[in-house]
CSV table of C-alpha atoms in Angstrom, one decimal:
chain,number,residue,atom,x,y,z
A,1,MET,CA,13.4,-16.7,4.3
A,2,CYS,CA,13.2,-17.7,7.9
A,3,SER,CA,13.1,-21.3,9.0
A,4,TYR,CA,9.3,-21.4,9.0
A,5,ARG,CA,7.3,-21.1,5.8
A,6,LEU,CA,6.0,-17.6,5.2
A,7,ASP,CA,3.5,-19.0,2.7
A,8,ALA,CA,1.8,-21.0,5.5
A,9,GLU,CA,1.6,-18.0,7.8
A,10,TYR,CA,0.2,-15.6,5.2
A,11,ALA,CA,-1.8,-17.9,2.9
A,12,ASP,CA,-4.8,-17.0,5.1
A,13,PRO,CA,-4.9,-13.3,6.4
A,14,THR,CA,-7.0,-14.3,9.5
A,15,PRO,CA,-4.0,-14.7,11.9
A,16,LEU,CA,-2.6,-11.4,10.9
A,17,ARG,CA,-5.9,-9.7,11.4
A,18,VAL,CA,-6.3,-11.3,14.8
A,19,ARG,CA,-2.9,-9.9,15.8
A,20,ILE,CA,-3.6,-6.5,14.5
A,21,ASP,CA,-7.1,-6.4,16.1
A,22,THR,CA,-5.6,-7.6,19.4
A,23,HIS,CA,-3.1,-4.8,19.5
A,24,GLU,CA,-5.9,-2.3,18.8
A,25,ARG,CA,-8.2,-3.6,21.5
A,26,TYR,CA,-6.0,-4.9,24.3
A,27,SER,CA,-3.0,-2.6,24.4
A,28,GLU,CA,-2.4,-0.9,27.7
A,29,ARG,CA,-2.2,2.5,26.0
A,30,PRO,CA,-3.4,3.5,22.5
A,31,ASP,CA,-1.3,1.6,20.0
A,32,ASP,CA,-1.1,2.8,16.4
A,33,PRO,CA,2.2,2.1,14.6
A,34,GLY,CA,0.5,3.2,11.3
A,35,ALA,CA,-0.1,6.6,12.7
A,36,ASP,CA,3.5,6.8,13.9
A,37,VAL,CA,4.7,5.9,10.4
A,38,LEU,CA,2.6,8.6,8.9
A,39,ALA,CA,3.8,11.2,11.5
A,40,ALA,CA,7.4,10.2,10.6
A,41,LEU,CA,6.8,10.5,6.8
A,42,ALA,CA,4.8,13.8,6.9
A,43,LEU,CA,3.2,13.0,3.6
A,44,THR,CA,1.7,15.7,1.4
A,45,GLY,CA,-0.7,13.2,-0.2
A,46,THR,CA,0.9,13.2,-3.7
A,47,GLU,CA,3.7,10.7,-3.1
A,48,HIS,CA,4.2,7.5,-5.0
A,49,LEU,CA,4.3,5.2,-2.0
A,50,ALA,CA,5.2,1.5,-1.7
A,51,ASP,CA,4.3,-0.6,1.3
A,52,ILE,CA,6.6,-3.6,1.4
A,53,GLY,CA,5.1,-6.7,3.0
A,54,CYS,CA,1.7,-5.0,2.9
A,55,GLY,CA,-0.3,-7.7,4.7
A,56,ASP,CA,-4.0,-7.2,4.4
A,57,ALA,CA,-3.5,-3.7,3.0
A,58,ARG,CA,-5.3,-1.9,5.8
A,59,PHE,CA,-2.5,0.7,6.0
A,60,LEU,CA,-2.8,1.4,2.3
A,61,ALA,CA,-6.6,1.4,2.5
A,62,HIS,CA,-6.4,4.0,5.3
A,63,LEU,CA,-4.3,6.2,3.0
A,64,ALA,CA,-6.6,5.7,0.0
A,65,THR,CA,-9.7,6.6,2.0
A,66,SER,CA,-8.0,9.5,3.6
A,67,GLY,CA,-7.6,11.2,0.3
A,68,HIS,CA,-4.0,10.3,-0.7
A,69,GLN,CA,-3.8,11.2,-4.4
A,70,GLY,CA,-0.4,9.7,-5.3
A,71,PRO,CA,0.0,6.1,-6.5
A,72,LEU,CA,-0.2,3.4,-3.8
A,73,VAL,CA,1.5,0.1,-4.2
A,74,GLY,CA,1.4,-3.0,-1.9
A,75,ILE,CA,4.2,-5.5,-2.4
A,76,ASP,CA,4.0,-8.9,-0.8
A,77,THR,CA,5.1,-12.5,-1.3
A,78,SER,CA,1.7,-13.9,-0.4
A,79,PRO,CA,-0.9,-14.1,-3.3
A,80,ALA,CA,-3.7,-13.6,-0.7
A,81,MET,CA,-2.1,-10.4,0.5
A,82,VAL,CA,-1.5,-9.1,-3.0
A,83,ALA,CA,-5.2,-9.9,-3.8
A,84,ALA,CA,-6.2,-8.0,-0.6
A,85,ALA,CA,-4.2,-5.0,-1.9
A,86,ASN,CA,-5.8,-5.2,-5.3
A,87,ALA,CA,-9.2,-5.2,-3.7
A,88,VAL,CA,-8.7,-1.8,-2.3
A,89,PRO,CA,-9.8,1.0,-4.7
A,90,GLY,CA,-6.8,3.1,-5.6
A,91,VAL,CA,-4.2,0.5,-4.5
A,92,ARG,CA,-2.1,-1.7,-6.8
A,93,GLY,CA,-1.0,-5.1,-5.4
A,94,VAL,CA,2.3,-6.5,-6.7
A,95,PHE,CA,3.9,-9.9,-6.0
A,96,GLY,CA,7.5,-9.5,-5.0
A,97,SER,CA,10.0,-9.9,-2.2
A,98,ALA,CA,11.7,-7.2,-0.2
A,99,ASP,CA,15.2,-8.2,-1.4
A,100,ARG,CA,14.1,-8.2,-5.1
A,101,ILE,CA,11.6,-5.4,-5.4
A,102,PRO,CA,10.2,-5.6,-9.0
A,103,PHE,CA,10.5,-1.8,-9.7
A,104,ASP,CA,13.2,0.3,-11.3
A,105,ASP,CA,15.7,2.5,-9.4
A,106,ASN,CA,14.2,5.7,-8.0
A,107,SER,CA,10.6,4.6,-8.4
A,108,PHE,CA,9.0,5.8,-5.1
A,109,ASP,CA,8.8,9.0,-3.1
A,110,ALA,CA,8.2,7.1,0.1
A,111,LEU,CA,8.6,3.5,1.1
A,112,THR,CA,7.3,1.7,4.2
A,113,ALA,CA,8.2,-1.7,5.6
A,114,ARG,CA,6.1,-2.4,8.7
A,115,HIS,CA,6.8,-5.4,10.9
A,116,MET,CA,8.3,-7.5,8.1
A,117,LEU,CA,12.0,-7.1,8.0
A,118,TYR,CA,12.6,-9.9,10.5
A,119,HIS,CA,11.2,-12.3,7.9
A,120,MET,CA,14.3,-11.7,5.7
A,121,ALA,CA,17.4,-13.9,5.8
A,122,ASP,CA,19.4,-10.9,4.7
A,123,PRO,CA,17.8,-7.7,6.1
A,124,VAL,CA,20.6,-5.5,4.9
A,125,ALA,CA,20.0,-6.7,1.3
A,126,ALA,CA,16.3,-5.7,1.7
A,127,LEU,CA,17.3,-2.3,3.1
A,128,THR,CA,19.6,-1.8,0.1
A,129,GLU,CA,16.6,-2.5,-2.1
A,130,PHE,CA,14.6,0.0,-0.2
A,131,ARG,CA,17.2,2.6,-0.9
A,132,ARG,CA,17.6,1.6,-4.6
A,133,THR,CA,13.9,1.9,-5.4
A,134,THR,CA,13.3,5.2,-3.4
A,135,LYS,CA,14.0,8.5,-5.2
A,136,PRO,CA,16.8,10.7,-4.0
A,137,GLY,CA,15.2,12.9,-1.3
A,138,GLY,CA,12.6,10.3,-0.6
A,139,THR,CA,11.9,8.7,2.7
A,140,VAL,CA,12.0,5.1,4.0
A,141,ALA,CA,10.2,4.1,7.2
A,142,VAL,CA,10.8,0.7,8.8
A,143,VAL,CA,8.9,-0.7,11.8
A,144,VAL,CA,10.3,-3.5,14.0
A,145,ASN,CA,9.5,-4.8,17.4
A,146,HIS,CA,11.6,-4.6,20.6
A,147,PRO,CA,13.5,-7.8,21.3
A,148,GLY,CA,11.5,-10.3,23.3
A,149,THR,CA,8.2,-8.5,22.8
A,150,TYR,CA,5.2,-10.1,24.7
A,151,PRO,CA,7.5,-12.7,26.3
A,152,CYS,CA,4.9,-14.4,28.5
A,153,THR,CA,2.7,-15.3,25.5
A,154,THR,CA,5.5,-16.4,23.3
A,155,GLU,CA,6.9,-18.6,26.1
A,156,LEU,CA,3.4,-20.1,26.5
A,157,VAL,CA,3.1,-21.0,22.8
A,158,ALA,CA,6.7,-22.3,22.6
A,159,ALA,CA,6.2,-24.5,25.7
A,160,HIS,CA,3.0,-26.1,24.4
A,161,ALA,CA,4.5,-26.6,21.0
A,162,ALA,CA,7.5,-28.3,22.5
A,163,THR,CA,5.2,-30.7,24.4
A,164,TYR,CA,4.2,-32.1,21.1
A,165,GLY,CA,7.7,-32.2,19.6
A,166,VAL,CA,7.7,-28.9,17.8
A,167,GLY,CA,11.0,-27.5,18.9
A,168,VAL,CA,13.2,-24.3,18.7
A,169,ALA,CA,14.4,-25.4,15.2
A,170,ASP,CA,10.9,-24.9,13.9
A,171,ALA,CA,10.5,-21.4,15.3
A,172,VAL,CA,11.3,-17.9,14.1
A,173,THR,CA,14.8,-16.8,14.4
A,174,THR,CA,15.5,-13.1,13.8
A,175,THR,CA,18.4,-10.7,14.1
A,176,VAL,CA,16.3,-7.6,13.4
A,177,ASP,CA,14.7,-5.7,16.3
A,178,SER,CA,14.8,-2.2,17.8
A,179,ASP,CA,18.3,-2.8,19.2
A,180,THR,CA,19.9,-3.9,15.9
A,181,LEU,CA,17.9,-2.0,13.2
A,182,PRO,CA,19.3,1.5,13.7
A,183,GLN,CA,22.8,0.4,13.0
A,184,MET,CA,21.7,-1.7,10.0
A,185,MET,CA,19.9,1.3,8.6
A,186,SER,CA,22.7,3.7,9.3
A,187,GLU,CA,25.1,1.5,7.3
A,188,VAL,CA,22.8,1.8,4.3
A,189,PHE,CA,21.3,5.3,4.6
A,190,GLY,CA,23.5,7.3,6.9
A,191,ASP,CA,21.4,9.4,9.3
A,192,VAL,CA,18.4,7.5,10.9
A,193,ARG,CA,15.6,9.0,13.1
A,194,ILE,CA,14.1,6.8,15.7
A,195,ARG,CA,10.5,7.1,17.1
A,196,ARG,CA,10.1,4.6,20.0
A,197,SER,CA,6.9,3.2,21.5
A,198,ASP,CA,6.7,1.2,24.7
A,199,ASN,CA,3.5,-0.6,25.7
A,200,ALA,CA,2.0,-3.9,26.8
A,201,LEU,CA,-0.9,-6.2,26.0
A,202,VAL,CA,-3.3,-6.6,28.8
A,203,PHE,CA,-5.9,-9.4,29.0
A,204,ASP,CA,-8.5,-9.8,31.8
A,205,THR,CA,-10.2,-12.9,30.4
A,206,PRO,CA,-8.9,-16.0,28.7
A,207,ASP,CA,-10.5,-15.9,25.2
A,208,PRO,CA,-8.7,-13.0,23.7
A,209,LEU,CA,-5.4,-14.2,25.0
A,210,VAL,CA,-6.0,-17.7,23.5
A,211,ARG,CA,-7.0,-16.2,20.2
A,212,PHE,CA,-3.8,-14.1,20.1
A,213,ALA,CA,-1.6,-17.0,21.2
A,214,GLU,CA,-3.1,-19.2,18.4
A,215,ALA,CA,-2.4,-16.4,15.9
A,216,LEU,CA,1.3,-16.8,16.8
A,217,PHE,CA,1.3,-20.6,16.2
A,218,THR,CA,2.9,-20.7,12.8
A,219,PHE,CA,5.8,-18.6,14.0
A,220,TYR,CA,6.6,-21.5,16.4
A,221,GLY,CA,6.3,-24.2,13.8
A,222,VAL,CA,2.6,-25.1,14.4
A,223,THR,CA,1.3,-24.7,10.9
A,224,PRO,CA,-2.4,-24.7,10.0
A,225,ASN,CA,-2.2,-28.3,8.8
A,226,HIS,CA,0.0,-29.5,11.7
A,227,PRO,CA,-1.5,-32.9,12.9
A,228,ARG,CA,-1.3,-31.9,16.6
A,229,ARG,CA,-2.5,-28.3,16.2
A,230,GLN,CA,-5.9,-28.8,17.8
A,231,ALA,CA,-4.3,-30.8,20.7
A,232,ILE,CA,-1.8,-28.0,21.3
A,233,LEU,CA,-4.6,-25.4,21.2
A,234,ARG,CA,-6.7,-27.4,23.6
A,235,ASP,CA,-3.9,-27.8,26.1
A,236,LEU,CA,-2.9,-24.1,25.8
A,237,ARG,CA,-6.5,-23.0,26.4
A,238,GLU,CA,-6.7,-25.2,29.5
A,239,ASP,CA,-3.5,-23.7,30.8
A,240,VAL,CA,-4.7,-20.1,30.2
A,241,GLU,CA,-8.1,-20.8,31.8
A,242,ASP,CA,-6.3,-22.4,34.8
A,243,TRP,CA,-4.1,-19.3,35.2
A,244,PHE,CA,-7.1,-16.9,35.3
A,245,THR,CA,-8.9,-19.3,37.8
A,246,HIS,CA,-5.9,-19.2,40.1
A,247,HIS,CA,-5.3,-15.5,39.8
A,248,PRO,CA,-8.7,-13.9,40.4
A,249,GLY,CA,-8.8,-10.2,39.8
A,250,ARG,CA,-5.4,-10.2,38.0
A,251,THR,CA,-4.6,-9.4,34.4
A,252,TRP,CA,-2.2,-11.1,32.0
A,253,ARG,CA,0.2,-8.2,31.2
A,254,ASP,CA,2.8,-8.7,28.5
A,255,PRO,CA,5.3,-6.0,27.7
A,256,LYS,CA,5.8,-5.0,24.0
A,257,GLY,CA,7.0,-2.2,21.9
A,258,TYR,CA,8.4,-1.1,18.6
A,259,ILE,CA,10.4,1.6,16.8
A,260,VAL,CA,9.8,3.5,13.6
A,261,ALA,CA,13.2,4.1,12.0
A,262,THR,CA,13.1,6.7,9.3
A,263,ALA,CA,15.8,7.7,6.8
A,264,MET,CA,16.0,9.9,3.8
A,265,VAL,CA,17.8,8.8,0.6
A,266,ASP,CA,20.7,11.1,-0.1
A,267,ALA,CA,19.8,13.7,-2.8
A,268,ASP,CA,23.0,12.7,-4.8
A,269,TYR,CA,22.2,8.9,-4.6
A,270,GLN,CA,21.7,7.6,-8.2
A,271,GLY,CA,20.7,4.0,-7.5
A,272,SER,CA,22.4,0.8,-8.4
A,273,ALA,CA,22.2,-1.4,-11.5
A,274,PRO,CA,18.8,-1.3,-13.3
A,275,SER,CA,16.3,-4.0,-12.4
A,276,ALA,CA,13.3,-5.2,-14.3
A,277,SER,CA,10.3,-3.0,-13.8
A,278,LYS,CA,6.8,-4.4,-13.4
């Protein structure tokens, strides 16, 4: 696990939903990593598909409502996210970690891991699990951000957290991004295909920027029950409102982007030692 507590971040799906909704509404160009994943997978609709770190299960819900006939599984370490997956008709939620997937070798025709690999202390171990549980000839698709994505907003959050004694040791540290993932995946799978997206978040009023910044708080050590959380939020809001006051007619533009890295499991790959199924 990373230095911050994943259970604090994902016990309540609200911050995740705020981040997803912000990307949908305030991206400079249309932003749909789910669609990019589906384009890379080229599903027929019959695949047994697992989404690792499924979040609020909206990706799986889209597949289910779009007529996907094969089994759909959402795997997550958060009970709230597993419950969200189980609430979607046609989707099975399962509690489990990416580095210990509770399924046998060669279980899935397709496996997705979207914006979650940077949570892992050992991402290569997770990639190895992805390969183990995916059938020979099956496809694995992984989404990670560019390094330093939306730097202005993350710097804003980190600076205000630091004002109240929440320092860099409390923040996310990650070695997985669009620069490092391709080599990691090639070491596990061999050939890797990359689909790159470059974009930006653009805000022309303070409120959506403040909401998005607050949705990043736990990544910088400001947990939901942090005693200074409201003070940090208040000061951050004042700072954002002041920026828009002193920059009339300007927008807050923050670069971002991601890659979808896709690999096929070798047809002669026979998996590793058996694991307990669930």
